[in-house]
């Protein structure tokens, strides 16, 4: 929820950098918080690597594209995701007039600081492999607003997105008229997701919170399973300045009698979560105790892991994602699905291991250590806080073994950019500082000033335009020679990653 790529409509003109400039010029009147990055549909991956990511492009039909843009424009008039009023009263009122669609299916609710979307995708894949019809709601999107609402493992079509919006629009306006503040962008999208899942109908919803938990718009569901991915310091101006304060907000998704799947946490955060579980008579499964990662080894295009779930061990699971953090996300996702099926409570037997292996082998997580170009290799990662940056830095060193890595960093102004840069300092030979097209982007010169303090002036280059920054980084990586193993990591923001996809995702 903290990051949202801008919307751009790429054409087929030669020279993607020039085309990008034209797109930016055309979009100056639009709210960059409601844009859609038009990235290429082709990405280059290592052999045996991740499946093609489900990243939709703009609708081919001009009329559908026009209608989708009209919906985006209407949504742009609402509060963006960074302007919040901590209350669920408006979304609750919308659910009431819609007939409580979120009550028509069971749900798995996911909160935490990092890893939520990847974990949600893994849970979705596992449930789908066991022949359940899934609805998944995640944020932010990398390329298209339709990515946020998925059915059966794929984003809903633009036509269905438009239809869903038009169906609930009269009720949205009714709630707007009765409340002190209109429904926000995120609240309307949440209402659309819950309505779409009920209409499908979905057998189970996999729902990622936008921010926090207690007053997040998604928190009008009663999740049978509450998942808490690792908690760290992010959105401290809204959620609190300590792990315990942030955990207090996130614990709000733990409902009466639910099962809590808890990733490894700082001690003070774990204490808060366990206390809330006791208060609402919830059952807790903790990573490292009731479940976890038994073994992992790097494999071509990902890793091979042995996971211990609530019902036993699952050996030789191929996960086409890089990094120890993704292995831990996989353990959390597996335990969540086991809990949903009653493993460890109503039943003692494990899930079918072959089905589990098949599900994990099909997982993709766009913008998470995603390779989009070779020679030199360019990798995209949406890390935007220090914890995410530390995980990405460790993973890229393990999986790629670049002889020289050049960073391209463009961040939002409300982030702990110093902490992010410090996490990457040991792995970046040089860093190219830039900024994305969002109004929330940190000014390149301001970011560069912090980067010079972290890296030293001789290791910092400033290119305010992202196309120039990518070109400069690729040139620096190529100085190693064609076979020397230089690489580029683009990071700092989902917005930056989405725009880089536009420029580099065409193969």
Tab-separated table of C-alpha atoms in Angstrom:
chain	number	residue	atom	x	y	z
A	1	UNK	CA	0.000	0.000	0.000
A	2	UNK	CA	2.910	2.281	0.559
A	3	UNK	CA	4.003	2.145	-3.062
A	4	UNK	CA	1.940	2.465	-6.222
A	5	UNK	CA	3.364	2.633	-9.747
A	6	UNK	CA	2.246	5.379	-12.098
A	7	UNK	CA	0.129	4.676	-15.126
A	8	UNK	CA	1.707	4.913	-18.532
A	9	UNK	CA	0.543	3.660	-21.901
A	10	UNK	CA	3.527	2.370	-23.895
A	11	UNK	CA	3.386	2.246	-27.671
A	12	UNK	CA	5.395	0.253	-30.161
A	13	UNK	CA	7.636	3.046	-31.312
A	14	UNK	CA	11.292	2.138	-31.679
A	15	UNK	CA	13.612	3.301	-28.931
A	16	UNK	CA	12.023	2.561	-25.549
A	17	UNK	CA	13.792	5.439	-23.819
A	18	UNK	CA	12.297	8.007	-26.196
A	19	UNK	CA	8.926	6.301	-25.947
A	20	UNK	CA	9.124	6.553	-22.170
A	21	UNK	CA	9.617	10.323	-22.385
A	22	UNK	CA	6.544	10.592	-24.588
A	23	UNK	CA	4.501	8.535	-22.142
A	24	UNK	CA	5.545	10.697	-19.213
A	25	UNK	CA	4.626	13.832	-21.153
A	26	UNK	CA	1.201	12.446	-22.011
A	27	UNK	CA	0.474	11.541	-18.394
A	28	UNK	CA	1.294	14.838	-16.706
A	29	UNK	CA	-2.359	15.550	-15.998
A	30	UNK	CA	-2.944	12.221	-14.280
A	31	UNK	CA	-2.491	11.296	-10.661
A	32	UNK	CA	0.686	9.214	-10.621
A	33	UNK	CA	-0.805	7.170	-7.800
A	34	UNK	CA	-3.341	5.729	-10.257
A	35	UNK	CA	-1.215	4.849	-13.217
A	36	UNK	CA	-0.379	1.604	-14.866
A	37	UNK	CA	3.144	0.800	-15.947
A	38	UNK	CA	3.004	-0.661	-19.437
A	39	UNK	CA	5.922	-3.053	-19.225
A	40	UNK	CA	6.839	-5.531	-21.920
A	41	UNK	CA	5.404	-9.001	-21.646
A	42	UNK	CA	8.765	-10.698	-22.208
A	43	UNK	CA	11.459	-11.084	-19.595
A	44	UNK	CA	14.635	-13.133	-19.796
A	45	UNK	CA	15.077	-15.672	-17.036
A	46	UNK	CA	17.614	-18.264	-16.044
A	47	UNK	CA	16.896	-21.737	-17.295
A	48	UNK	CA	14.538	-23.486	-14.931
A	49	UNK	CA	13.687	-20.168	-13.302
A	50	UNK	CA	10.386	-18.643	-12.306
A	51	UNK	CA	7.279	-19.081	-14.424
A	52	UNK	CA	6.199	-16.078	-16.454
A	53	UNK	CA	4.749	-13.514	-14.090
A	54	UNK	CA	1.066	-12.713	-14.499
A	55	UNK	CA	1.597	-9.094	-15.494
A	56	UNK	CA	-1.214	-7.827	-17.725
A	57	UNK	CA	-0.764	-5.101	-20.321
A	58	UNK	CA	-3.210	-2.423	-21.415
A	59	UNK	CA	-6.387	-3.774	-23.020
A	60	UNK	CA	-6.002	-4.363	-26.756
A	61	UNK	CA	-9.551	-3.195	-27.415
A	62	UNK	CA	-9.528	0.647	-27.571
A	63	UNK	CA	-13.019	0.870	-26.109
A	64	UNK	CA	-12.120	-1.321	-23.139
A	65	UNK	CA	-8.913	0.637	-22.627
A	66	UNK	CA	-10.879	3.879	-22.662
A	67	UNK	CA	-13.400	2.532	-20.155
A	68	UNK	CA	-10.611	1.317	-17.855
A	69	UNK	CA	-8.943	4.725	-17.982
A	70	UNK	CA	-12.240	6.358	-17.066
A	71	UNK	CA	-12.453	4.146	-13.979
A	72	UNK	CA	-8.851	4.993	-13.087
A	73	UNK	CA	-9.615	8.681	-13.510
A	74	UNK	CA	-12.616	8.463	-11.201
A	75	UNK	CA	-10.567	6.612	-8.596
A	76	UNK	CA	-7.906	9.316	-8.913
A	77	UNK	CA	-10.290	11.845	-7.421
A	78	UNK	CA	-10.266	9.953	-4.127
A	79	UNK	CA	-7.787	9.952	-1.286
A	80	UNK	CA	-4.630	8.178	-2.299
A	81	UNK	CA	-3.182	5.326	-0.301
A	82	UNK	CA	-0.796	7.545	1.622
A	83	UNK	CA	-3.554	9.762	3.030
A	84	UNK	CA	-5.291	7.854	5.776
A	85	UNK	CA	-7.996	8.337	8.387
A	86	UNK	CA	-7.642	5.430	10.851
A	87	UNK	CA	-11.137	3.990	10.795
A	88	UNK	CA	-13.005	1.086	9.223
A	89	UNK	CA	-16.363	2.841	9.518
A	90	UNK	CA	-16.585	3.776	5.829
A	91	UNK	CA	-15.617	0.342	4.463
A	92	UNK	CA	-17.951	-1.280	7.011
A	93	UNK	CA	-20.789	0.935	5.759
A	94	UNK	CA	-20.004	-0.085	2.176
A	95	UNK	CA	-20.006	-3.776	3.092
A	96	UNK	CA	-23.351	-3.301	4.804
A	97	UNK	CA	-25.078	-1.813	1.769
A	98	UNK	CA	-23.471	-4.440	-0.478
A	99	UNK	CA	-24.929	-7.222	1.656
A	100	UNK	CA	-21.704	-8.218	3.443
A	101	UNK	CA	-20.048	-10.004	0.491
A	102	UNK	CA	-16.898	-10.663	2.555
A	103	UNK	CA	-18.906	-13.054	4.749
A	104	UNK	CA	-19.688	-15.425	1.882
A	105	UNK	CA	-16.299	-17.186	1.864
A	106	UNK	CA	-13.590	-18.096	4.367
A	107	UNK	CA	-10.408	-16.060	4.252
A	108	UNK	CA	-6.714	-16.036	5.058
A	109	UNK	CA	-5.631	-12.562	6.183
A	110	UNK	CA	-1.969	-11.497	5.875
A	111	UNK	CA	-0.145	-8.677	7.617
A	112	UNK	CA	3.500	-7.894	8.398
A	113	UNK	CA	6.154	-5.518	7.100
A	114	UNK	CA	7.882	-7.458	4.324
A	115	UNK	CA	7.019	-10.530	2.298
A	116	UNK	CA	3.240	-10.166	2.331
A	117	UNK	CA	2.661	-10.262	-1.419
A	118	UNK	CA	5.060	-13.138	-2.081
A	119	UNK	CA	3.483	-15.093	0.774
A	120	UNK	CA	0.004	-14.354	-0.554
A	121	UNK	CA	0.990	-15.634	-3.991
A	122	UNK	CA	2.370	-18.828	-2.477
A	123	UNK	CA	-0.776	-19.393	-0.414
A	124	UNK	CA	-2.878	-18.808	-3.521
A	125	UNK	CA	-0.809	-21.316	-5.521
A	126	UNK	CA	-1.129	-23.968	-2.818
A	127	UNK	CA	-4.887	-23.532	-2.448
A	128	UNK	CA	-5.326	-23.642	-6.215
A	129	UNK	CA	-3.270	-26.829	-6.452
A	130	UNK	CA	-5.745	-28.401	-4.020
A	131	UNK	CA	-8.569	-27.445	-6.406
A	132	UNK	CA	-10.011	-24.534	-4.483
A	133	UNK	CA	-11.164	-21.451	-6.334
A	134	UNK	CA	-9.182	-18.558	-4.930
A	135	UNK	CA	-9.606	-14.822	-4.762
A	136	UNK	CA	-6.432	-12.846	-3.981
A	137	UNK	CA	-6.252	-9.172	-3.040
A	138	UNK	CA	-2.776	-7.635	-2.819
A	139	UNK	CA	-1.139	-4.229	-3.059
A	140	UNK	CA	0.578	-2.361	-4.499
A	141	UNK	CA	0.648	-3.379	-8.146
A	142	UNK	CA	3.778	-3.502	-10.261
A	143	UNK	CA	2.233	-2.750	-13.633
A	144	UNK	CA	-1.554	-2.823	-13.820
A	145	UNK	CA	-4.213	-1.887	-11.322
A	146	UNK	CA	-6.047	-5.090	-12.256
A	147	UNK	CA	-3.222	-7.120	-10.675
A	148	UNK	CA	-4.612	-6.292	-7.258
A	149	UNK	CA	-7.707	-8.456	-7.664
A	150	UNK	CA	-7.063	-12.018	-8.833
A	151	UNK	CA	-9.329	-14.997	-9.371
A	152	UNK	CA	-8.034	-18.529	-9.867
A	153	UNK	CA	-4.443	-17.301	-9.783
A	154	UNK	CA	-4.740	-14.628	-12.475
A	155	UNK	CA	-5.630	-10.927	-12.430
A	156	UNK	CA	-9.231	-10.249	-13.338
A	157	UNK	CA	-9.760	-9.031	-16.867
A	158	UNK	CA	-10.094	-5.304	-17.552
A	159	UNK	CA	-13.694	-5.945	-18.571
A	160	UNK	CA	-14.463	-7.597	-15.249
A	161	UNK	CA	-12.628	-4.878	-13.339
A	162	UNK	CA	-14.743	-2.219	-15.066
A	163	UNK	CA	-17.962	-4.198	-14.541
A	164	UNK	CA	-17.223	-4.684	-10.845
A	165	UNK	CA	-16.573	-0.980	-10.387
A	166	UNK	CA	-19.789	-0.028	-12.174
A	167	UNK	CA	-21.744	-2.560	-10.099
A	168	UNK	CA	-20.674	-1.104	-6.754
A	169	UNK	CA	-20.449	2.547	-7.831
A	170	UNK	CA	-24.034	3.490	-6.783
A	171	UNK	CA	-23.409	2.009	-3.333
A	172	UNK	CA	-20.073	3.799	-3.070
A	173	UNK	CA	-21.801	7.090	-3.800
A	174	UNK	CA	-24.467	6.269	-1.219
A	175	UNK	CA	-21.810	5.738	1.451
A	176	UNK	CA	-19.914	8.849	0.342
A	177	UNK	CA	-23.018	10.922	0.968
A	178	UNK	CA	-23.477	9.562	4.487
A	179	UNK	CA	-19.887	9.845	5.765
A	180	UNK	CA	-17.717	12.741	6.873
A	181	UNK	CA	-15.083	11.701	4.320
A	182	UNK	CA	-15.573	9.949	0.994
A	183	UNK	CA	-14.333	6.403	0.592
A	184	UNK	CA	-10.647	6.357	-0.308
A	185	UNK	CA	-9.006	4.811	-3.350
A	186	UNK	CA	-7.949	1.772	-1.319
A	187	UNK	CA	-11.342	1.392	0.326
A	188	UNK	CA	-13.147	1.339	-3.020
A	189	UNK	CA	-10.709	-1.228	-4.407
A	190	UNK	CA	-11.182	-3.352	-1.287
A	191	UNK	CA	-14.927	-3.222	-1.763
A	192	UNK	CA	-14.484	-4.220	-5.397
A	193	UNK	CA	-12.305	-7.182	-4.438
A	194	UNK	CA	-14.721	-8.506	-1.838
A	195	UNK	CA	-17.648	-8.105	-4.226
A	196	UNK	CA	-15.762	-9.806	-7.069
A	197	UNK	CA	-14.845	-12.759	-4.852
A	198	UNK	CA	-18.470	-13.212	-3.789
A	199	UNK	CA	-19.685	-12.968	-7.362
A	200	UNK	CA	-17.170	-15.516	-8.699
A	201	UNK	CA	-17.801	-17.236	-6.260
A	202	UNK	CA	-14.466	-17.869	-4.556
A	203	UNK	CA	-13.965	-20.838	-2.236
A	204	UNK	CA	-11.425	-18.872	-0.192
A	205	UNK	CA	-10.002	-15.338	-0.208
A	206	UNK	CA	-6.331	-14.556	0.342
A	207	UNK	CA	-6.181	-10.955	1.528
A	208	UNK	CA	-3.118	-8.794	2.137
A	209	UNK	CA	-3.540	-5.763	4.379
A	210	UNK	CA	-2.662	-2.398	2.944
A	211	UNK	CA	-1.078	-0.939	6.087
A	212	UNK	CA	-1.113	-2.006	9.704
A	213	UNK	CA	-4.098	-4.165	10.511
A	214	UNK	CA	-6.548	-2.852	13.103
A	215	UNK	CA	-7.904	0.006	11.004
A	216	UNK	CA	-6.871	-1.237	7.579
A	217	UNK	CA	-9.740	-1.315	5.092
A	218	UNK	CA	-9.332	-5.054	4.590
A	219	UNK	CA	-10.061	-5.694	8.261
A	220	UNK	CA	-13.793	-6.155	7.833
A	221	UNK	CA	-13.172	-9.854	7.250
A	222	UNK	CA	-12.861	-12.470	9.974
A	223	UNK	CA	-9.875	-14.435	8.746
A	224	UNK	CA	-9.959	-18.092	9.728
A	225	UNK	CA	-6.178	-17.915	9.487
A	226	UNK	CA	-4.195	-14.781	10.370
A	227	UNK	CA	-0.676	-14.664	8.940
A	228	UNK	CA	1.965	-12.294	10.315
A	229	UNK	CA	5.089	-12.021	8.166
A	230	UNK	CA	8.246	-10.476	9.706
A	231	UNK	CA	7.625	-7.143	11.404
A	232	UNK	CA	10.159	-4.351	11.061
A	233	UNK	CA	10.225	-0.553	11.224
A	234	UNK	CA	8.279	0.961	8.329
A	235	UNK	CA	5.480	3.543	8.159
A	236	UNK	CA	6.660	4.629	11.599
A	237	UNK	CA	4.791	7.927	11.303
A	238	UNK	CA	1.507	6.007	11.176
A	239	UNK	CA	2.092	2.672	12.919
A	240	UNK	CA	4.555	3.490	15.698
A	241	UNK	CA	8.275	3.791	16.217
A	242	UNK	CA	8.973	0.438	17.901
A	243	UNK	CA	8.427	-3.169	16.904
A	244	UNK	CA	5.935	-3.534	19.743
A	245	UNK	CA	3.868	-0.519	18.670
A	246	UNK	CA	3.773	-1.699	15.063
A	247	UNK	CA	2.864	-5.232	16.188
A	248	UNK	CA	-0.027	-3.809	18.204
A	249	UNK	CA	-1.567	-2.401	15.031
A	250	UNK	CA	-0.896	-5.531	13.008
A	251	UNK	CA	-2.320	-7.792	15.723
A	252	UNK	CA	-5.694	-6.272	14.914
A	253	UNK	CA	-6.290	-8.885	12.213
A	254	UNK	CA	-6.226	-11.714	14.802
A	255	UNK	CA	-9.866	-12.618	15.360
A	256	UNK	CA	-11.688	-14.713	17.936
A	257	UNK	CA	-10.804	-18.397	17.639
A	258	UNK	CA	-8.559	-17.937	14.600
A	259	UNK	CA	-5.281	-19.701	13.892
A	260	UNK	CA	-2.235	-17.413	13.836
A	261	UNK	CA	0.728	-18.322	11.642
A	262	UNK	CA	3.610	-16.259	12.926
A	263	UNK	CA	6.882	-15.788	11.067
A	264	UNK	CA	10.066	-15.204	13.068
A	265	UNK	CA	9.646	-11.886	14.872
A	266	UNK	CA	11.582	-9.494	17.092
A	267	UNK	CA	10.997	-10.486	20.708
A	268	UNK	CA	8.896	-7.453	21.623
A	269	UNK	CA	6.706	-7.886	18.522
A	270	UNK	CA	6.217	-11.589	19.277
A	271	UNK	CA	5.122	-10.783	22.834
A	272	UNK	CA	2.433	-8.419	21.567
A	273	UNK	CA	1.146	-10.926	19.018
A	274	UNK	CA	1.060	-13.793	21.524
A	275	UNK	CA	-0.756	-11.636	24.072
A	276	UNK	CA	-3.437	-10.744	21.500
A	277	UNK	CA	-3.804	-14.418	20.572
A	278	UNK	CA	-4.444	-15.315	24.218
A	279	UNK	CA	-7.028	-12.521	24.547
A	280	UNK	CA	-9.090	-13.827	21.614
A	281	UNK	CA	-8.485	-17.544	22.247
A	282	UNK	CA	-6.559	-17.952	18.996
A	283	UNK	CA	-4.226	-20.874	18.283
A	284	UNK	CA	-0.645	-19.930	17.416
A	285	UNK	CA	1.938	-21.693	15.232
A	286	UNK	CA	5.411	-20.133	15.340
A	287	UNK	CA	8.146	-20.369	12.745
A	288	UNK	CA	11.149	-22.116	14.227
A	289	UNK	CA	9.003	-24.085	16.679
A	290	UNK	CA	5.874	-25.558	15.103
A	291	UNK	CA	7.058	-25.132	11.508
A	292	UNK	CA	10.008	-23.801	9.541
A	293	UNK	CA	12.747	-24.274	6.971
A	294	UNK	CA	14.720	-27.476	7.578
A	295	UNK	CA	17.185	-27.170	4.713
A	296	UNK	CA	17.773	-25.073	1.625
A	297	UNK	CA	20.272	-25.003	-1.190
A	298	UNK	CA	20.698	-22.787	-4.213
A	299	UNK	CA	19.356	-24.283	-7.436
A	300	UNK	CA	19.193	-23.098	-11.034
A	301	UNK	CA	16.686	-20.258	-11.102
A	302	UNK	CA	15.768	-20.550	-7.442
A	303	UNK	CA	16.317	-22.924	-4.555
A	304	UNK	CA	15.558	-26.425	-3.324
A	305	UNK	CA	14.092	-26.514	0.176
A	306	UNK	CA	12.862	-28.946	2.762
A	307	UNK	CA	10.011	-27.479	4.762
A	308	UNK	CA	8.634	-28.659	8.071
A	309	UNK	CA	4.942	-27.987	8.236
A	310	UNK	CA	2.337	-28.556	10.905
A	311	UNK	CA	1.816	-32.090	9.621
A	312	UNK	CA	5.364	-33.195	8.898
A	313	UNK	CA	8.251	-32.602	6.501
A	314	UNK	CA	8.017	-31.801	2.802
A	315	UNK	CA	11.392	-32.587	1.187
A	316	UNK	CA	12.795	-31.512	-2.190
A	317	UNK	CA	10.473	-28.588	-2.808
A	318	UNK	CA	11.678	-26.465	-5.723
A	319	UNK	CA	10.991	-22.771	-5.214
A	320	UNK	CA	11.700	-20.622	-8.298
A	321	UNK	CA	12.477	-17.530	-6.204
A	322	UNK	CA	15.796	-16.341	-4.826
A	323	UNK	CA	16.836	-15.743	-1.239
A	324	UNK	CA	16.527	-17.194	2.229
A	325	UNK	CA	13.657	-14.787	2.906
A	326	UNK	CA	11.588	-16.454	0.186
A	327	UNK	CA	12.232	-19.874	1.725
A	328	UNK	CA	10.899	-18.528	5.027
A	329	UNK	CA	7.907	-17.030	3.194
A	330	UNK	CA	7.282	-20.484	1.729
A	331	UNK	CA	7.313	-22.084	5.179
A	332	UNK	CA	4.805	-19.507	6.423
A	333	UNK	CA	2.570	-20.014	3.373
A	334	UNK	CA	2.629	-23.795	3.768
A	335	UNK	CA	1.722	-23.592	7.463
A	336	UNK	CA	-1.113	-21.175	6.659
A	337	UNK	CA	-2.625	-23.552	4.119
A	338	UNK	CA	-2.170	-26.518	6.447
A	339	UNK	CA	-3.973	-24.566	9.175
A	340	UNK	CA	-6.749	-23.687	6.745
A	341	UNK	CA	-7.247	-27.388	6.008
A	342	UNK	CA	-7.139	-28.230	9.714
A	343	UNK	CA	-3.744	-29.927	9.762
A	344	UNK	CA	-2.480	-29.985	13.339
A	345	UNK	CA	-5.977	-29.489	14.730
A	346	UNK	CA	-8.745	-31.570	13.112
A	347	UNK	CA	-6.315	-33.837	11.249
A	348	UNK	CA	-2.791	-35.077	11.881
A	349	UNK	CA	-1.747	-36.116	8.375
A	350	UNK	CA	0.296	-33.840	6.112
A	351	UNK	CA	-0.875	-32.398	2.807
A	352	UNK	CA	-0.051	-34.393	-0.311
A	353	UNK	CA	3.661	-33.627	-0.875
A	354	UNK	CA	3.520	-33.940	-4.655
A	355	UNK	CA	0.720	-31.376	-4.823
A	356	UNK	CA	2.709	-29.075	-2.555
A	357	UNK	CA	5.778	-29.419	-4.785
A	358	UNK	CA	3.730	-28.734	-7.907
A	359	UNK	CA	2.240	-25.587	-6.362
A	360	UNK	CA	5.537	-24.082	-5.220
A	361	UNK	CA	7.218	-24.818	-8.561
A	362	UNK	CA	4.604	-22.624	-10.262
A	363	UNK	CA	5.010	-19.569	-7.995
A	364	UNK	CA	6.066	-16.240	-9.489
A	365	UNK	CA	6.495	-12.921	-7.672
A	366	UNK	CA	7.058	-10.019	-10.104
A	367	UNK	CA	9.563	-7.381	-9.088
A	368	UNK	CA	11.171	-9.583	-6.444
A	369	UNK	CA	14.733	-10.298	-7.635
A	370	UNK	CA	13.329	-10.606	-11.132
A	371	UNK	CA	15.733	-10.862	-14.057
A	372	UNK	CA	14.630	-8.677	-16.976
A	373	UNK	CA	17.764	-8.513	-19.090
A	374	UNK	CA	20.994	-10.388	-19.773
A	375	UNK	CA	24.453	-9.232	-20.817
A	376	UNK	CA	24.701	-7.488	-18.498
A	377	UNK	CA	22.158	-9.000	-16.168
A	378	UNK	CA	19.612	-6.506	-14.835
A	379	UNK	CA	17.601	-7.520	-11.791
A	380	UNK	CA	14.576	-5.730	-10.326
A	381	UNK	CA	13.711	-5.810	-6.636
A	382	UNK	CA	11.030	-3.733	-4.947
A	383	UNK	CA	12.831	-3.409	-1.599
A	384	UNK	CA	11.855	-0.042	-0.119
A	385	UNK	CA	12.880	-0.299	3.537
A	386	UNK	CA	16.045	-1.428	5.332
A	387	UNK	CA	14.764	-4.909	6.179
A	388	UNK	CA	13.771	-5.567	2.577
A	389	UNK	CA	17.089	-4.181	1.367
A	390	UNK	CA	19.063	-6.449	3.707
A	391	UNK	CA	17.172	-9.494	2.452
A	392	UNK	CA	17.685	-8.495	-1.189
A	393	UNK	CA	21.390	-7.776	-0.684
A	394	UNK	CA	21.963	-11.166	0.909
A	395	UNK	CA	19.935	-12.989	-1.724
A	396	UNK	CA	21.533	-11.358	-4.748
A	397	UNK	CA	24.989	-12.218	-3.457
A	398	UNK	CA	23.969	-15.827	-2.985
A	399	UNK	CA	22.042	-16.348	-6.210
A	400	UNK	CA	23.955	-14.313	-8.792
A	401	UNK	CA	27.568	-13.940	-7.617
A	402	UNK	CA	28.206	-10.801	-9.659
A	403	UNK	CA	31.839	-9.745	-9.921
A	404	UNK	CA	30.664	-6.115	-9.814
A	405	UNK	CA	27.160	-4.936	-8.981
A	406	UNK	CA	25.850	-1.485	-9.878
A	407	UNK	CA	22.814	-0.183	-8.030
A	408	UNK	CA	20.084	2.021	-9.449
A	409	UNK	CA	18.131	3.515	-6.567
A	410	UNK	CA	15.025	5.681	-6.679
A	411	UNK	CA	12.997	5.921	-3.485
A	412	UNK	CA	9.936	7.620	-2.057
A	413	UNK	CA	10.444	10.603	0.189
A	414	UNK	CA	8.710	9.064	3.202
A	415	UNK	CA	11.093	6.110	3.519
A	416	UNK	CA	14.165	5.396	5.617
A	417	UNK	CA	16.461	5.840	2.622
A	418	UNK	CA	19.626	6.022	4.695
A	419	UNK	CA	18.909	2.609	6.186
A	420	UNK	CA	18.120	1.237	2.745
A	421	UNK	CA	21.349	2.588	1.251
A	422	UNK	CA	23.407	1.330	4.188
A	423	UNK	CA	22.002	-2.170	3.634
A	424	UNK	CA	23.100	-2.119	-0.009
A	425	UNK	CA	26.472	-0.422	0.551
A	426	UNK	CA	28.453	-3.662	1.019
A	427	UNK	CA	27.201	-5.169	-2.257
A	428	UNK	CA	27.112	-2.145	-4.597
A	429	UNK	CA	30.410	-1.244	-6.237
A	430	UNK	CA	28.775	1.987	-7.378
A	431	UNK	CA	25.289	3.430	-7.148
A	432	UNK	CA	23.363	5.526	-9.652
A	433	UNK	CA	20.835	7.726	-7.892
A	434	UNK	CA	17.650	8.595	-9.734
A	435	UNK	CA	13.976	9.320	-9.150
A	436	UNK	CA	10.761	7.896	-10.532
A	437	UNK	CA	7.877	9.896	-11.953
A	438	UNK	CA	5.669	9.735	-8.855
A	439	UNK	CA	4.926	12.922	-6.939
A	440	UNK	CA	6.066	10.971	-3.865
A	441	UNK	CA	9.560	10.379	-5.247
A	442	UNK	CA	12.498	11.730	-3.273
A	443	UNK	CA	14.394	14.377	-5.213
A	444	UNK	CA	17.448	12.801	-6.838
A	445	UNK	CA	19.821	15.448	-5.504
A	446	UNK	CA	18.496	15.046	-1.965
A	447	UNK	CA	18.826	11.274	-2.190
A	448	UNK	CA	22.295	11.642	-3.676
A	449	UNK	CA	23.375	13.746	-0.717
A	450	UNK	CA	22.538	10.871	1.621
A	451	UNK	CA	24.138	8.367	-0.761
A	452	UNK	CA	27.426	10.311	-0.758
A	453	UNK	CA	27.485	10.115	3.039
A	454	UNK	CA	26.976	6.346	2.871
A	455	UNK	CA	29.053	5.376	-0.189
A	456	UNK	CA	31.520	8.239	-0.605
A	457	UNK	CA	31.423	10.712	-3.471
A	458	UNK	CA	33.530	8.601	-5.839
A	459	UNK	CA	30.958	5.754	-5.799
A	460	UNK	CA	27.861	7.877	-6.458
A	461	UNK	CA	26.520	9.042	-9.801
A	462	UNK	CA	23.351	11.118	-10.181
A	463	UNK	CA	20.976	10.744	-13.117
A	464	UNK	CA	17.572	12.255	-12.271
A	465	UNK	CA	15.880	10.612	-15.281
A	466	UNK	CA	15.400	6.865	-14.844
A	467	UNK	CA	16.200	6.075	-18.509
A	468	UNK	CA	19.545	7.856	-18.129
A	469	UNK	CA	20.190	6.095	-14.821
A	470	UNK	CA	19.590	2.677	-16.360
A	471	UNK	CA	21.823	3.480	-19.305
A	472	UNK	CA	24.581	4.734	-16.992
A	473	UNK	CA	24.365	1.652	-14.764
A	474	UNK	CA	24.441	-0.746	-17.700
A	475	UNK	CA	27.461	1.083	-19.100
A	476	UNK	CA	29.238	0.784	-15.746
A	477	UNK	CA	28.431	-2.922	-15.537
A	478	UNK	CA	29.668	-3.484	-19.091
A	479	UNK	CA	33.055	-2.049	-18.151
A	480	UNK	CA	33.732	-5.436	-16.587
A	481	UNK	CA	33.662	-6.995	-20.048
A	482	UNK	CA	31.135	-9.258	-21.708
A	483	UNK	CA	31.991	-12.349	-19.679
A	484	UNK	CA	33.190	-10.753	-16.464
A	485	UNK	CA	29.908	-10.976	-14.556
A	486	UNK	CA	28.891	-7.367	-13.990
A	487	UNK	CA	25.258	-6.761	-13.075
A	488	UNK	CA	22.683	-4.091	-12.242
A	489	UNK	CA	20.109	-4.082	-9.440
A	490	UNK	CA	17.213	-1.622	-9.745
A	491	UNK	CA	15.555	-1.028	-6.393
A	492	UNK	CA	14.203	1.424	-3.814
A	493	UNK	CA	10.528	1.522	-4.745
A	494	UNK	CA	7.803	-0.498	-6.453
A	495	UNK	CA	7.286	2.561	-8.651
A	496	UNK	CA	10.926	2.578	-9.747
A	497	UNK	CA	10.776	-1.146	-10.449
A	498	UNK	CA	7.569	-0.760	-12.469
A	499	UNK	CA	9.031	1.991	-14.605
A	500	UNK	CA	12.217	0.002	-15.141
A	501	UNK	CA	10.056	-2.862	-16.368
A	502	UNK	CA	8.674	-0.520	-18.987
A	503	UNK	CA	12.155	0.279	-20.191
A	504	UNK	CA	13.774	-3.142	-19.917
A	505	UNK	CA	10.996	-5.693	-19.841
A	506	UNK	CA	10.730	-6.021	-23.606
A	507	UNK	CA	13.670	-8.360	-23.841
